PDB file of C-alpha atoms in Angstrom:
ATOM      1  CA  MET A   1      77.168  96.618  77.844  1.00  0.00           C
ATOM      2  CA  ASP A   2      73.759  95.176  77.060  1.00  0.00           C
ATOM      3  CA  PHE A   3      73.306  92.150  79.289  1.00  0.00           C
ATOM      4  CA  THR A   4      70.393  90.802  77.265  1.00  0.00           C
ATOM      5  CA  GLN A   5      72.262  90.458  73.997  1.00  0.00           C
ATOM      6  CA  SER A   6      72.713  86.998  72.572  1.00  0.00           C
ATOM      7  CA  LEU A   7      76.008  85.178  72.485  1.00  0.00           C
ATOM      8  CA  SER A   8      76.286  85.607  68.712  1.00  0.00           C
ATOM      9  CA  GLU A   9      75.650  89.371  68.969  1.00  0.00           C
ATOM     10  CA  TRP A  10      78.267  89.658  71.709  1.00  0.00           C
ATOM     11  CA  ALA A  11      80.839  87.692  69.697  1.00  0.00           C
ATOM     12  CA  LYS A  12      80.438  89.571  66.404  1.00  0.00           C
ATOM     13  CA  ASP A  13      82.817  92.415  67.354  1.00  0.00           C
ATOM     14  CA  LYS A  14      85.347  90.104  69.007  1.00  0.00           C
ATOM     15  CA  PRO A  15      88.614  88.910  67.464  1.00  0.00           C
ATOM     16  CA  LEU A  16      88.703  85.802  65.310  1.00  0.00           C
ATOM     17  CA  SER A  17      90.339  83.789  68.093  1.00  0.00           C
ATOM     18  CA  ILE A  18      87.209  84.202  70.230  1.00  0.00           C
ATOM     19  CA  LEU A  19      84.921  83.324  67.336  1.00  0.00           C
ATOM     20  CA  GLN A  20      86.792  80.046  66.903  1.00  0.00           C
ATOM     21  CA  LEU A  21      86.042  78.971  70.478  1.00  0.00           C
ATOM     22  CA  ASP A  22      83.199  76.600  71.150  1.00  0.00           C
ATOM     23  CA  PRO A  23      79.939  78.166  72.393  1.00  0.00           C
ATOM     24  CA  ALA A  24      80.517  77.156  76.024  1.00  0.00           C
ATOM     25  CA  ASP A  25      83.875  78.951  76.147  1.00  0.00           C
ATOM     26  CA  ARG A  26      82.371  82.008  74.470  1.00  0.00           C
ATOM     27  CA  ALA A  27      79.573  82.002  77.057  1.00  0.00           C
ATOM     28  CA  VAL A  28      82.139  81.994  79.861  1.00  0.00           C
ATOM     29  CA  LEU A  29      83.957  84.954  78.280  1.00  0.00           C
ATOM     30  CA  LYS A  30      80.669  86.809  77.829  1.00  0.00           C
ATOM     31  CA  ILE A  31      79.815  86.336  81.509  1.00  0.00           C
ATOM     32  CA  ALA A  32      83.294  87.542  82.490  1.00  0.00           C
ATOM     33  CA  ASP A  33      82.818  90.653  80.333  1.00  0.00           C
ATOM     34  CA  GLU A  34      79.445  91.311  81.950  1.00  0.00           C
ATOM     35  CA  ARG A  35      80.941  90.899  85.429  1.00  0.00           C
ATOM     36  CA  ASP A  36      83.746  93.322  84.592  1.00  0.00           C
ATOM     37  CA  ALA A  37      81.239  95.854  83.251  1.00  0.00           C
ATOM     38  CA  ILE A  38      79.180  95.632  86.446  1.00  0.00           C
ATOM     39  CA  GLN A  39      82.291  96.014  88.606  1.00  0.00           C
ATOM     40  CA  LYS A  40      83.457  98.974  86.541  1.00  0.00           C
ATOM     41  CA  LYS A  41      80.105 100.724  86.907  1.00  0.00           C
ATOM     42  CA  THR A  42      79.865  99.981  90.643  1.00  0.00           C
ATOM     43  CA  PHE A  43      83.439 101.014  91.408  1.00  0.00           C
ATOM     44  CA  THR A  44      83.031 104.204  89.357  1.00  0.00           C
ATOM     45  CA  LYS A  45      79.978 105.182  91.414  1.00  0.00           C
ATOM     46  CA  TRP A  46      81.811 104.409  94.661  1.00  0.00           C
ATOM     47  CA  LEU A  47      84.823 106.430  93.547  1.00  0.00           C
ATOM     48  CA  ASN A  48      82.725 109.446  92.531  1.00  0.00           C
ATOM     49  CA  LYS A  49      80.871 109.343  95.840  1.00  0.00           C
ATOM     50  CA  HIS A  50      84.172 109.795  97.644  1.00  0.00           C
ATOM     51  CA  LEU A  51      85.743 112.172  95.132  1.00  0.00           C
ATOM     52  CA  LYS A  52      82.865 114.612  95.733  1.00  0.00           C
ATOM     53  CA  LYS A  53      84.285 115.038  99.228  1.00  0.00           C
ATOM     54  CA  HIS A  54      87.738 116.003  97.942  1.00  0.00           C
ATOM     55  CA  TRP A  55      87.133 119.732  97.640  1.00  0.00           C
ATOM     56  CA  ARG A  56      85.500 119.889 101.083  1.00  0.00           C
ATOM     57  CA  TYR A  57      88.437 117.924 102.440  1.00  0.00           C
ATOM     58  CA  LEU A  58      90.918 120.430 100.994  1.00  0.00           C
ATOM     59  CA  GLU A  59      88.979 123.364 102.435  1.00  0.00           C
ATOM     60  CA  THR A  60      89.317 121.974 105.955  1.00  0.00           C
ATOM     61  CA  TYR A  61      93.077 121.453 105.787  1.00  0.00           C
ATOM     62  CA  THR A  62      95.909 123.662 104.695  1.00  0.00           C
ATOM     63  CA  CYS A  63      96.743 122.500 101.230  1.00  0.00           C
ATOM     64  CA  LEU A  64     100.167 124.089 100.850  1.00  0.00           C
ATOM     65  CA  HIS A  65     101.715 120.771  99.933  1.00  0.00           C
ATOM     66  CA  VAL A  66      99.120 120.040  97.269  1.00  0.00           C
ATOM     67  CA  CYS A  67      99.154 123.626  95.973  1.00  0.00           C
ATOM     68  CA  TYR A  68     102.913 123.517  95.676  1.00  0.00           C
ATOM     69  CA  SER A  69     102.915 120.361  93.629  1.00  0.00           C
ATOM     70  CA  CYS A  70      99.636 120.686  91.714  1.00  0.00           C
ATOM     71  CA  ARG A  71      98.162 124.166  91.444  1.00  0.00           C
ATOM     72  CA  ALA A  72      95.224 123.025  89.330  1.00  0.00           C
ATOM     73  CA  CYS A  73      94.029 120.740  92.106  1.00  0.00           C
ATOM     74  CA  CYS A  74      93.340 123.589  94.506  1.00  0.00           C
ATOM     75  CA  ALA A  75      91.728 126.011  92.097  1.00  0.00           C
ATOM     76  CA  PRO A  76      88.261 127.007  93.323  1.00  0.00           C
ATOM     77  CA  GLY A  77      85.524 124.878  91.874  1.00  0.00           C
ATOM     78  CA  VAL A  78      87.768 122.018  90.742  1.00  0.00           C
ATOM     79  CA  ASN A  79      85.911 118.804  91.404  1.00  0.00           C
ATOM     80  CA  ARG A  80      87.309 115.381  90.789  1.00  0.00           C
ATOM     81  CA  HIS A  81      85.092 113.044  88.794  1.00  0.00           C
ATOM     82  CA  VAL A  82      85.528 109.713  87.032  1.00  0.00           C
ATOM     83  CA  ASP A  83      83.602 108.915  83.864  1.00  0.00           C
ATOM     84  CA  ASP A  84      85.690 105.994  82.615  1.00  0.00           C
ATOM     85  CA  LEU A  85      87.429 104.124  85.410  1.00  0.00           C
ATOM     86  CA  PHE A  86      90.213 102.803  83.212  1.00  0.00           C
ATOM     87  CA  GLU A  87      90.969 106.168  81.591  1.00  0.00           C
ATOM     88  CA  ASP A  88      90.418 108.641  84.418  1.00  0.00           C
ATOM     89  CA  LEU A  89      92.772 106.954  86.884  1.00  0.00           C
ATOM     90  CA  ARG A  90      95.670 106.857  84.436  1.00  0.00           C
ATOM     91  CA  ASP A  91      97.249 110.179  85.443  1.00  0.00           C
ATOM     92  CA  GLY A  92      97.099 109.274  89.140  1.00  0.00           C
ATOM     93  CA  HIS A  93      95.399 112.504  90.269  1.00  0.00           C
ATOM     94  CA  ASN A  94      92.004 110.931  90.954  1.00  0.00           C
ATOM     95  CA  LEU A  95      93.687 108.019  92.690  1.00  0.00           C
ATOM     96  CA  ILE A  96      95.675 110.341  94.957  1.00  0.00           C
ATOM     97  CA  SER A  97      92.574 112.455  95.639  1.00  0.00           C
ATOM     98  CA  LEU A  98      90.636 109.331  96.602  1.00  0.00           C
ATOM     99  CA  LEU A  99      93.346 108.232  99.019  1.00  0.00           C
ATOM    100  CA  GLU A 100      93.496 111.736 100.512  1.00  0.00           C
ATOM    101  CA  VAL A 101      89.776 111.657 101.226  1.00  0.00           C
ATOM    102  CA  LEU A 102      89.798 108.118 102.605  1.00  0.00           C
ATOM    103  CA  SER A 103      92.897 108.536 104.762  1.00  0.00           C
ATOM    104  CA  GLY A 104      92.671 112.174 105.814  1.00  0.00           C
ATOM    105  CA  GLU A 105      96.267 112.758 104.709  1.00  0.00           C
ATOM    106  CA  LEU A 106      97.713 114.972 102.011  1.00  0.00           C
ATOM    107  CA  LEU A 107      99.866 113.261  99.413  1.00  0.00           C
ATOM    108  CA  PRO A 108     102.406 114.776  97.023  1.00  0.00           C
ATOM    109  CA  ARG A 109     101.655 114.785  93.324  1.00  0.00           C
ATOM    110  CA  GLU A 110     103.323 115.686  90.065  1.00  0.00           C
ATOM    111  CA  ARG A 111     101.624 118.380  88.032  1.00  0.00           C
ATOM    112  CA  GLY A 112     102.919 117.491  84.580  1.00  0.00           C
ATOM    113  CA  ARG A 113     100.976 115.562  81.967  1.00  0.00           C
ATOM    114  CA  MET A 114     103.757 113.402  80.571  1.00  0.00           C
ATOM    115  CA  ARG A 115     103.866 109.650  81.102  1.00  0.00           C
ATOM    116  CA  PHE A 116     106.661 110.088  83.634  1.00  0.00           C
ATOM    117  CA  HIS A 117     104.437 112.332  85.777  1.00  0.00           C
ATOM    118  CA  GLN A 118     101.552 109.893  85.516  1.00  0.00           C
ATOM    119  CA  LEU A 119     103.776 107.002  86.573  1.00  0.00           C
ATOM    120  CA  GLN A 120     105.106 109.041  89.482  1.00  0.00           C
ATOM    121  CA  ASN A 121     101.595 109.922  90.712  1.00  0.00           C
ATOM    122  CA  VAL A 122     100.424 106.324  90.543  1.00  0.00           C
ATOM    123  CA  GLN A 123     103.634 105.251  92.300  1.00  0.00           C
ATOM    124  CA  VAL A 124     102.859 107.712  95.123  1.00  0.00           C
ATOM    125  CA  ALA A 125      99.426 106.096  95.517  1.00  0.00           C
ATOM    126  CA  LEU A 126     100.809 102.548  95.443  1.00  0.00           C
ATOM    127  CA  ASP A 127     103.586 103.417  97.906  1.00  0.00           C
ATOM    128  CA  PHE A 128     101.029 104.986 100.226  1.00  0.00           C
ATOM    129  CA  LEU A 129      99.017 101.762 100.192  1.00  0.00           C
ATOM    130  CA  LYS A 130     102.110  99.602 100.709  1.00  0.00           C
ATOM    131  CA  ASN A 131     103.196 101.775 103.652  1.00  0.00           C
ATOM    132  CA  ARG A 132      99.816 101.042 105.243  1.00  0.00           C
ATOM    133  CA  ASN A 133     100.519  97.314 104.869  1.00  0.00           C
ATOM    134  CA  ILE A 134      97.934  96.910 102.138  1.00  0.00           C
ATOM    135  CA  ARG A 135      99.021  94.002 100.005  1.00  0.00           C
ATOM    136  CA  LEU A 136      99.096  94.738  96.287  1.00  0.00           C
ATOM    137  CA  VAL A 137      99.762  91.701  94.143  1.00  0.00           C
ATOM    138  CA  ASN A 138     101.400  92.317  90.764  1.00  0.00           C
ATOM    139  CA  ILE A 139     100.097  95.873  90.396  1.00  0.00           C
ATOM    140  CA  ARG A 140     102.689  98.216  88.948  1.00  0.00           C
ATOM    141  CA  PRO A 141     102.283 101.900  88.069  1.00  0.00           C
ATOM    142  CA  GLU A 142     102.578 101.005  84.378  1.00  0.00           C
ATOM    143  CA  ASP A 143      99.496  98.796  84.640  1.00  0.00           C
ATOM    144  CA  ILE A 144      97.300 101.632  85.903  1.00  0.00           C
ATOM    145  CA  VAL A 145      98.789 104.245  83.550  1.00  0.00           C
ATOM    146  CA  ASP A 146      98.232 101.888  80.611  1.00  0.00           C
ATOM    147  CA  GLY A 147      94.607 101.407  81.713  1.00  0.00           C
ATOM    148  CA  ASN A 148      94.798  97.657  82.365  1.00  0.00           C
ATOM    149  CA  PRO A 149      91.169  96.787  83.216  1.00  0.00           C
ATOM    150  CA  LYS A 150      91.767  93.747  85.444  1.00  0.00           C
ATOM    151  CA  LEU A 151      94.497  95.349  87.527  1.00  0.00           C
ATOM    152  CA  THR A 152      92.657  98.666  87.817  1.00  0.00           C
ATOM    153  CA  LEU A 153      89.566  96.848  89.087  1.00  0.00           C
ATOM    154  CA  GLY A 154      91.790  94.858  91.445  1.00  0.00           C
ATOM    155  CA  LEU A 155      93.389  98.017  92.824  1.00  0.00           C
ATOM    156  CA  ILE A 156      90.054  99.717  93.466  1.00  0.00           C
ATOM    157  CA  TRP A 157      88.676  96.546  95.074  1.00  0.00           C
ATOM    158  CA  THR A 158      91.710  96.420  97.368  1.00  0.00           C
ATOM    159  CA  ILE A 159      91.138 100.053  98.367  1.00  0.00           C
ATOM    160  CA  ILE A 160      87.447  99.365  99.007  1.00  0.00           C
ATOM    161  CA  LEU A 161      88.293  96.335 101.130  1.00  0.00           C
ATOM    162  CA  HIS A 162      90.789  98.235 103.222  1.00  0.00           C
ATOM    163  CA  PHE A 163      89.037 101.548 103.700  1.00  0.00           C
ATOM    164  CA  GLN A 164      85.371 100.511 103.663  1.00  0.00           C
ATOM    165  CA  VAL A 165      85.136  96.918 104.831  1.00  0.00           C
ATOM    166  CA  CYS A 166      87.875  97.272 107.454  1.00  0.00           C
ATOM    167  CA  SER A 167      86.345 100.461 108.808  1.00  0.00           C
ATOM    168  CA  LEU A 168      82.943  98.751 108.976  1.00  0.00           C
ATOM    169  CA  TYR A 169      84.536  95.804 110.775  1.00  0.00           C
ATOM    170  CA  PHE A 170      86.276  98.210 113.153  1.00  0.00           C
ATOM    171  CA  THR A 171      82.974  99.998 113.857  1.00  0.00           C
ATOM    172  CA  VAL A 172      81.247  96.712 114.692  1.00  0.00           C
ATOM    173  CA  ILE A 173      84.121  95.602 116.937  1.00  0.00           C
ATOM    174  CA  CYS A 174      84.078  98.965 118.734  1.00  0.00           C
ATOM    175  CA  ALA A 175      80.334  98.667 119.311  1.00  0.00           C
ATOM    176  CA  ILE A 176      80.781  95.185 120.746  1.00  0.00           C
ATOM    177  CA  LEU A 177      83.640  96.334 122.968  1.00  0.00           C
ATOM    178  CA  ARG A 178      81.582  99.292 124.193  1.00  0.00           C
ATOM    179  CA  LYS A 179      78.764  96.947 125.158  1.00  0.00           C
ATOM    180  CA  LEU A 180      81.190  94.621 126.916  1.00  0.00           C
ATOM    181  CA  PHE A 181      82.774  97.543 128.722  1.00  0.00           C
ATOM    182  CA  ILE A 182      79.372  98.821 129.854  1.00  0.00           C
ATOM    183  CA  PHE A 183      78.350  95.349 131.058  1.00  0.00           C
ATOM    184  CA  ASP A 184      81.685  94.892 132.838  1.00  0.00           C
ATOM    185  CA  TYR A 185      81.376  98.335 134.372  1.00  0.00           C
ATOM    186  CA  LEU A 186      77.815  97.727 135.509  1.00  0.00           C
ATOM    187  CA  ASN A 187      78.734  94.292 136.845  1.00  0.00           C
ATOM    188  CA  GLY A 188      81.644  95.872 138.714  1.00  0.00           C
ATOM    189  CA  VAL A 189      79.429  98.571 140.202  1.00  0.00           C
ATOM    190  CA  ASN A 190      76.738  96.084 141.130  1.00  0.00           C
ATOM    191  CA  SER A 191      79.161  93.448 142.405  1.00  0.00           C
ATOM    192  CA  THR A 192      79.337  95.315 145.681  1.00  0.00           C
ATOM    193  CA  LYS A 193      75.603  94.742 145.967  1.00  0.00           C
ATOM    194  CA  ASN A 194      75.985  91.090 144.826  1.00  0.00           C
ATOM    195  CA  SER A 195      73.453  91.530 142.039  1.00  0.00           C
ATOM    196  CA  PRO A 196      75.075  91.248 138.598  1.00  0.00           C
ATOM    197  CA  VAL A 197      73.356  93.044 135.757  1.00  0.00           C
ATOM    198  CA  CYS A 198      73.836  90.252 133.274  1.00  0.00           C
ATOM    199  CA  SER A 199      73.960  86.647 134.267  1.00  0.00           C
ATOM    200  CA  ASN A 200      75.556  83.877 132.248  1.00  0.00           C
TER     201      ASN A 200
END
């Protein structure tokens, strides 16, 4: 999406209902489209960064479970990659691969290409997230398989929040606790000498 295009250029390929809106409403819709395009691009890059690790992840673990259910996944040289976020997550394989990399667990998957198999794979991913107490609001397998942009972006954002932001938060908390433990330890060691390391 070209972010410098004018409102009239943006609106020319839109349905008649959008053309009938006043310019302020069209401007709001244009900004929303631009925001979605930026999120899509950013989330796609984030996803690909993690999907690059998928093959290395499989090499370090026995992948009998994955090989049994999806032989193509474990073929040498198979790399997961997302070009179009809304299309490439529809079969559920990239979504499952992402969760495998982020969680360090192997997940079952269907190897067929029919809609039923796609729905089942996405359901596996959603169930995995729900079992980890990750709250998914109104996201059904059908939404992802149908390529619903808003709900796909929402799902990826939820995964980012849980696996990236929470792990960053956990790292910071651990660092703080380590410092507190060291200060407490040093204060305990030095308390016999009545000279605390850190004073309040």
